[in-house]
Amino acid sequence: MGSREPGTGRPLVLHIGMNRSGSTSLAAALRILGFRVGRHEVDGTRISDIAESNRAAGRPPLAELDERFDAFVNFAPYRWFEELDDHYPGSRFILTDRRLTDWLASRERKVRLNQENPDYDRDFNVVDHEAWTALRADVYARVEHRFAGREDDLLVMNIPAGDGWENLCGFLDCPVPEIPFPHENKGKGLGHRT
């Protein structure tokens, strides 16, 4: 089991979507709803690196972080979300989605920017539509298998297609805010991306 204390009043929310599929907008929406959101990095270290270190040491992936945050977004758990589900029962999982062609185009634009940045030292710097499509299909099949019959534990959201407060707030049992759903990163040099 994870180190999250029971009875904190709300479930742990875990984004298991792939990058370029609405994670920035989702993080902003969760913050508006009052969630403490860990997104991509914490204290200058990638959450995925912290999780991998914890896993290698035999600890729950989000050990200690789960005491600081109610929600985690954009930290690449699509590779091992099953383990998160085992360690954090009762959590709510959100798979962000978008049309395949738009997703591939957005990922390619991001890789091209990474390639132009001499300071970029991470591993997202090769365009490979075929591999990305296969990875996405694998992730979606695993999600479908893992959450079969558990619709209350999984929300699939297509933010670029218009999913918003009604979907998210219904899933998390939160009141719907009286402000528009955030659409972050829209039109910031990469076309429509969320």
mmCIF file of C-alpha atoms in Angstrom:
data_model
loop_
_atom_site.group_PDB
_atom_site.id
_atom_site.type_symbol
_atom_site.label_atom_id
_atom_site.label_comp_id
_atom_site.label_asym_id
_atom_site.label_seq_id
_atom_site.Cartn_x
_atom_site.Cartn_y
_atom_site.Cartn_z
ATOM 1 C CA MET A 1 0.000 0.000 0.000
ATOM 2 C CA GLY A 2 1.041 3.571 -0.542
ATOM 3 C CA SER A 3 1.822 5.890 2.321
ATOM 4 C CA ARG A 4 -1.257 8.048 1.715
ATOM 5 C CA GLU A 5 -3.264 8.421 4.902
ATOM 6 C CA PRO A 6 -6.805 7.062 4.695
ATOM 7 C CA GLY A 7 -9.633 9.474 5.309
ATOM 8 C CA THR A 8 -8.020 12.494 3.646
ATOM 9 C CA GLY A 9 -11.441 13.378 2.278
ATOM 10 C CA ARG A 10 -10.748 12.846 -1.396
ATOM 11 C CA PRO A 11 -9.301 10.124 -3.579
ATOM 12 C CA LEU A 12 -5.870 10.361 -5.113
ATOM 13 C CA VAL A 13 -6.260 11.466 -8.751
ATOM 14 C CA LEU A 14 -3.806 9.936 -11.213
ATOM 15 C CA HIS A 15 -3.478 11.105 -14.809
ATOM 16 C CA ILE A 16 -2.471 8.166 -16.979
ATOM 17 C CA GLY A 17 -2.752 9.849 -20.363
ATOM 18 C CA MET A 18 0.177 10.373 -22.670
ATOM 19 C CA ASN A 19 1.826 13.726 -23.251
ATOM 20 C CA ARG A 20 0.201 16.121 -25.739
ATOM 21 C CA SER A 21 -3.299 14.991 -24.788
ATOM 22 C CA GLY A 22 -4.627 17.686 -22.451
ATOM 23 C CA SER A 23 -2.499 17.309 -19.335
ATOM 24 C CA THR A 24 -1.815 21.027 -18.865
ATOM 25 C CA SER A 25 -5.519 21.841 -19.043
ATOM 26 C CA LEU A 26 -6.338 18.945 -16.717
ATOM 27 C CA ALA A 27 -3.785 20.149 -14.150
ATOM 28 C CA ALA A 28 -5.236 23.669 -14.257
ATOM 29 C CA ALA A 29 -8.772 22.327 -13.819
ATOM 30 C CA LEU A 30 -7.778 20.175 -10.855
ATOM 31 C CA ARG A 31 -6.123 23.176 -9.200
ATOM 32 C CA ILE A 32 -9.321 25.195 -9.665
ATOM 33 C CA LEU A 33 -11.179 22.350 -7.931
ATOM 34 C CA GLY A 34 -8.798 22.654 -4.981
ATOM 35 C CA PHE A 35 -6.530 19.684 -5.623
ATOM 36 C CA ARG A 36 -2.860 19.937 -4.767
ATOM 37 C CA VAL A 37 -1.383 18.974 -8.141
ATOM 38 C CA GLY A 38 2.051 17.493 -8.745
ATOM 39 C CA ARG A 39 2.779 17.984 -12.413
ATOM 40 C CA HIS A 40 5.830 16.741 -14.299
ATOM 41 C CA GLU A 41 8.458 17.943 -11.784
ATOM 42 C CA VAL A 42 8.678 18.430 -8.037
ATOM 43 C CA ASP A 43 11.498 20.495 -6.551
ATOM 44 C CA GLY A 44 13.408 20.323 -9.860
ATOM 45 C CA THR A 45 13.196 16.532 -10.224
ATOM 46 C CA ARG A 46 10.896 14.765 -12.655
ATOM 47 C CA ILE A 47 8.120 12.899 -10.861
ATOM 48 C CA SER A 48 8.735 9.971 -13.204
ATOM 49 C CA ASP A 49 12.363 9.782 -11.992
ATOM 50 C CA ILE A 50 11.235 9.880 -8.352
ATOM 51 C CA ALA A 51 8.679 7.163 -9.037
ATOM 52 C CA GLU A 52 11.239 4.983 -10.832
ATOM 53 C CA SER A 53 13.663 5.379 -7.922
ATOM 54 C CA ASN A 54 10.939 4.439 -5.445
ATOM 55 C CA ARG A 55 9.948 1.422 -7.515
ATOM 56 C CA ALA A 56 13.567 0.257 -7.753
ATOM 57 C CA ALA A 57 13.849 0.511 -3.958
ATOM 58 C CA GLY A 58 10.672 -1.516 -3.450
ATOM 59 C CA ARG A 59 8.613 1.465 -2.267
ATOM 60 C CA PRO A 60 5.265 2.590 -3.674
ATOM 61 C CA PRO A 61 5.894 4.734 -6.774
ATOM 62 C CA LEU A 62 4.651 7.957 -5.186
ATOM 63 C CA ALA A 63 6.020 7.357 -1.685
ATOM 64 C CA GLU A 64 6.235 10.639 0.254
ATOM 65 C CA LEU A 65 4.926 12.613 -2.724
ATOM 66 C CA ASP A 66 1.451 11.236 -2.034
ATOM 67 C CA GLU A 67 1.502 13.137 1.258
ATOM 68 C CA ARG A 68 2.131 16.462 -0.524
ATOM 69 C CA PHE A 69 -0.250 16.117 -3.470
ATOM 70 C CA ASP A 70 -3.829 14.959 -4.102
ATOM 71 C CA ALA A 71 -3.348 14.645 -7.857
ATOM 72 C CA PHE A 72 -0.531 13.812 -10.240
ATOM 73 C CA VAL A 73 -0.533 14.887 -13.874
ATOM 74 C CA ASN A 74 1.894 14.405 -16.762
ATOM 75 C CA PHE A 75 4.439 12.091 -15.183
ATOM 76 C CA ALA A 76 4.391 9.160 -17.646
ATOM 77 C CA PRO A 77 2.632 6.518 -15.534
ATOM 78 C CA TYR A 78 0.990 5.048 -18.612
ATOM 79 C CA ARG A 79 3.990 2.706 -18.565
ATOM 80 C CA TRP A 80 3.073 1.233 -15.161
ATOM 81 C CA PHE A 81 -0.360 2.485 -14.099
ATOM 82 C CA GLU A 82 -1.298 -1.045 -13.031
ATOM 83 C CA GLU A 83 1.251 -0.744 -10.240
ATOM 84 C CA LEU A 84 -0.268 2.568 -9.162
ATOM 85 C CA ASP A 85 -3.660 0.893 -9.066
ATOM 86 C CA ASP A 86 -2.251 -1.870 -6.845
ATOM 87 C CA HIS A 87 -0.552 0.561 -4.440
ATOM 88 C CA TYR A 88 -3.310 3.172 -4.268
ATOM 89 C CA PRO A 89 -6.683 1.424 -4.127
ATOM 90 C CA GLY A 90 -9.629 3.769 -4.384
ATOM 91 C CA SER A 91 -7.732 6.222 -6.577
ATOM 92 C CA ARG A 92 -9.377 7.896 -9.549
ATOM 93 C CA PHE A 93 -7.609 7.479 -12.879
ATOM 94 C CA ILE A 94 -7.969 9.908 -15.765
ATOM 95 C CA LEU A 95 -6.932 8.985 -19.290
ATOM 96 C CA THR A 96 -6.768 12.103 -21.451
ATOM 97 C CA ASP A 97 -7.314 11.457 -25.118
ATOM 98 C CA ARG A 98 -7.431 13.326 -28.393
ATOM 99 C CA ARG A 99 -7.880 12.440 -32.053
ATOM 100 C CA LEU A 100 -4.920 10.327 -33.197
ATOM 101 C CA THR A 101 -3.878 12.561 -36.112
ATOM 102 C CA ASP A 102 -3.932 15.683 -33.915
ATOM 103 C CA TRP A 103 -2.018 13.904 -31.173
ATOM 104 C CA LEU A 104 0.689 12.717 -33.567
ATOM 105 C CA ALA A 105 1.032 16.212 -35.075
ATOM 106 C CA SER A 106 1.305 17.797 -31.621
ATOM 107 C CA ARG A 107 3.924 15.284 -30.498
ATOM 108 C CA GLU A 108 5.921 15.888 -33.672
ATOM 109 C CA ARG A 109 5.829 19.667 -33.156
ATOM 110 C CA LYS A 110 7.059 19.193 -29.588
ATOM 111 C CA VAL A 111 9.904 16.917 -30.699
ATOM 112 C CA ARG A 112 10.942 19.434 -33.370
ATOM 113 C CA LEU A 113 11.140 22.129 -30.680
ATOM 114 C CA ASN A 114 13.157 19.806 -28.460
ATOM 115 C CA GLN A 115 15.575 19.138 -31.330
ATOM 116 C CA GLU A 116 16.095 22.882 -31.802
ATOM 117 C CA ASN A 117 16.831 23.448 -28.118
ATOM 118 C CA PRO A 118 20.555 22.942 -27.372
ATOM 119 C CA ASP A 119 19.769 22.676 -23.647
ATOM 120 C CA TYR A 120 17.263 19.850 -24.059
ATOM 121 C CA ASP A 121 18.783 16.710 -22.550
ATOM 122 C CA ARG A 122 15.843 14.351 -22.274
ATOM 123 C CA ASP A 123 14.706 11.421 -24.369
ATOM 124 C CA PHE A 124 11.733 12.894 -26.283
ATOM 125 C CA ASN A 125 13.655 13.945 -29.391
ATOM 126 C CA VAL A 126 12.878 11.443 -32.163
ATOM 127 C CA VAL A 127 9.801 11.545 -34.386
ATOM 128 C CA ASP A 128 8.346 8.061 -34.795
ATOM 129 C CA HIS A 129 4.653 8.057 -35.685
ATOM 130 C CA GLU A 130 4.548 4.283 -36.096
ATOM 131 C CA ALA A 131 6.048 3.580 -32.658
ATOM 132 C CA TRP A 132 3.905 6.260 -31.016
ATOM 133 C CA THR A 133 0.746 4.818 -32.560
ATOM 134 C CA ALA A 134 1.669 1.298 -31.418
ATOM 135 C CA LEU A 135 2.479 2.523 -27.896
ATOM 136 C CA ARG A 136 -0.820 4.380 -27.682
ATOM 137 C CA ALA A 137 -2.771 1.324 -28.854
ATOM 138 C CA ASP A 138 -1.001 -0.813 -26.250
ATOM 139 C CA VAL A 139 -1.693 1.660 -23.451
ATOM 140 C CA TYR A 140 -5.358 1.997 -24.383
ATOM 141 C CA ALA A 141 -5.772 -1.799 -24.544
ATOM 142 C CA ARG A 142 -4.161 -2.206 -21.122
ATOM 143 C CA VAL A 143 -6.356 0.542 -19.656
ATOM 144 C CA GLU A 144 -9.474 -1.068 -21.111
ATOM 145 C CA HIS A 145 -8.475 -4.456 -19.693
ATOM 146 C CA ARG A 146 -7.477 -3.141 -16.259
ATOM 147 C CA PHE A 147 -10.586 -1.048 -15.709
ATOM 148 C CA ALA A 148 -13.159 -3.374 -17.283
ATOM 149 C CA GLY A 149 -16.200 -3.260 -15.027
ATOM 150 C CA ARG A 150 -14.682 -0.447 -12.948
ATOM 151 C CA GLU A 151 -16.200 2.592 -14.648
ATOM 152 C CA ASP A 152 -16.272 4.539 -11.365
ATOM 153 C CA ASP A 153 -12.453 4.371 -11.196
ATOM 154 C CA LEU A 154 -11.637 5.611 -14.724
ATOM 155 C CA LEU A 155 -12.534 8.728 -16.677
ATOM 156 C CA VAL A 156 -11.559 9.079 -20.327
ATOM 157 C CA MET A 157 -11.530 12.778 -21.245
ATOM 158 C CA ASN A 158 -11.055 14.344 -24.652
ATOM 159 C CA ILE A 159 -10.472 17.963 -23.654
ATOM 160 C CA PRO A 160 -9.712 19.229 -27.187
ATOM 161 C CA ALA A 161 -13.065 17.791 -28.317
ATOM 162 C CA GLY A 162 -14.954 19.635 -25.586
ATOM 163 C CA ASP A 163 -14.982 17.419 -22.500
ATOM 164 C CA GLY A 164 -14.834 19.679 -19.460
ATOM 165 C CA TRP A 165 -16.308 20.444 -16.070
ATOM 166 C CA GLU A 166 -19.365 18.202 -16.349
ATOM 167 C CA ASN A 167 -17.205 15.168 -17.099
ATOM 168 C CA LEU A 168 -14.503 15.916 -14.539
ATOM 169 C CA CYS A 169 -16.726 17.138 -11.709
ATOM 170 C CA GLY A 170 -19.177 14.288 -12.163
ATOM 171 C CA PHE A 171 -16.309 11.804 -11.925
ATOM 172 C CA LEU A 172 -14.738 13.450 -8.858
ATOM 173 C CA ASP A 173 -18.052 14.351 -7.196
ATOM 174 C CA CYS A 174 -17.158 18.057 -7.090
ATOM 175 C CA PRO A 175 -19.395 21.066 -7.714
ATOM 176 C CA VAL A 176 -19.032 22.557 -11.201
ATOM 177 C CA PRO A 177 -17.180 25.907 -11.062
ATOM 178 C CA GLU A 178 -18.865 28.941 -12.567
ATOM 179 C CA ILE A 179 -15.915 29.697 -14.811
ATOM 180 C CA PRO A 180 -14.964 28.247 -18.191
ATOM 181 C CA PHE A 181 -12.943 25.043 -18.251
ATOM 182 C CA PRO A 182 -9.279 25.942 -18.731
ATOM 183 C CA HIS A 183 -7.705 25.332 -22.125
ATOM 184 C CA GLU A 184 -4.026 25.847 -21.440
ATOM 185 C CA ASN A 185 -1.299 26.037 -24.097
ATOM 186 C CA LYS A 186 -3.876 26.748 -26.781
ATOM 187 C CA GLY A 187 -2.291 28.784 -29.534
ATOM 188 C CA LYS A 188 1.137 29.251 -27.915
ATOM 189 C CA GLY A 189 3.272 28.632 -30.954
ATOM 190 C CA LEU A 190 2.359 24.982 -31.400
ATOM 191 C CA GLY A 191 -1.158 25.325 -32.664
ATOM 192 C CA HIS A 192 -3.967 23.891 -30.548
ATOM 193 C CA ARG A 193 -2.427 21.842 -27.821
ATOM 194 C CA THR A 194 -3.673 21.122 -24.358
#
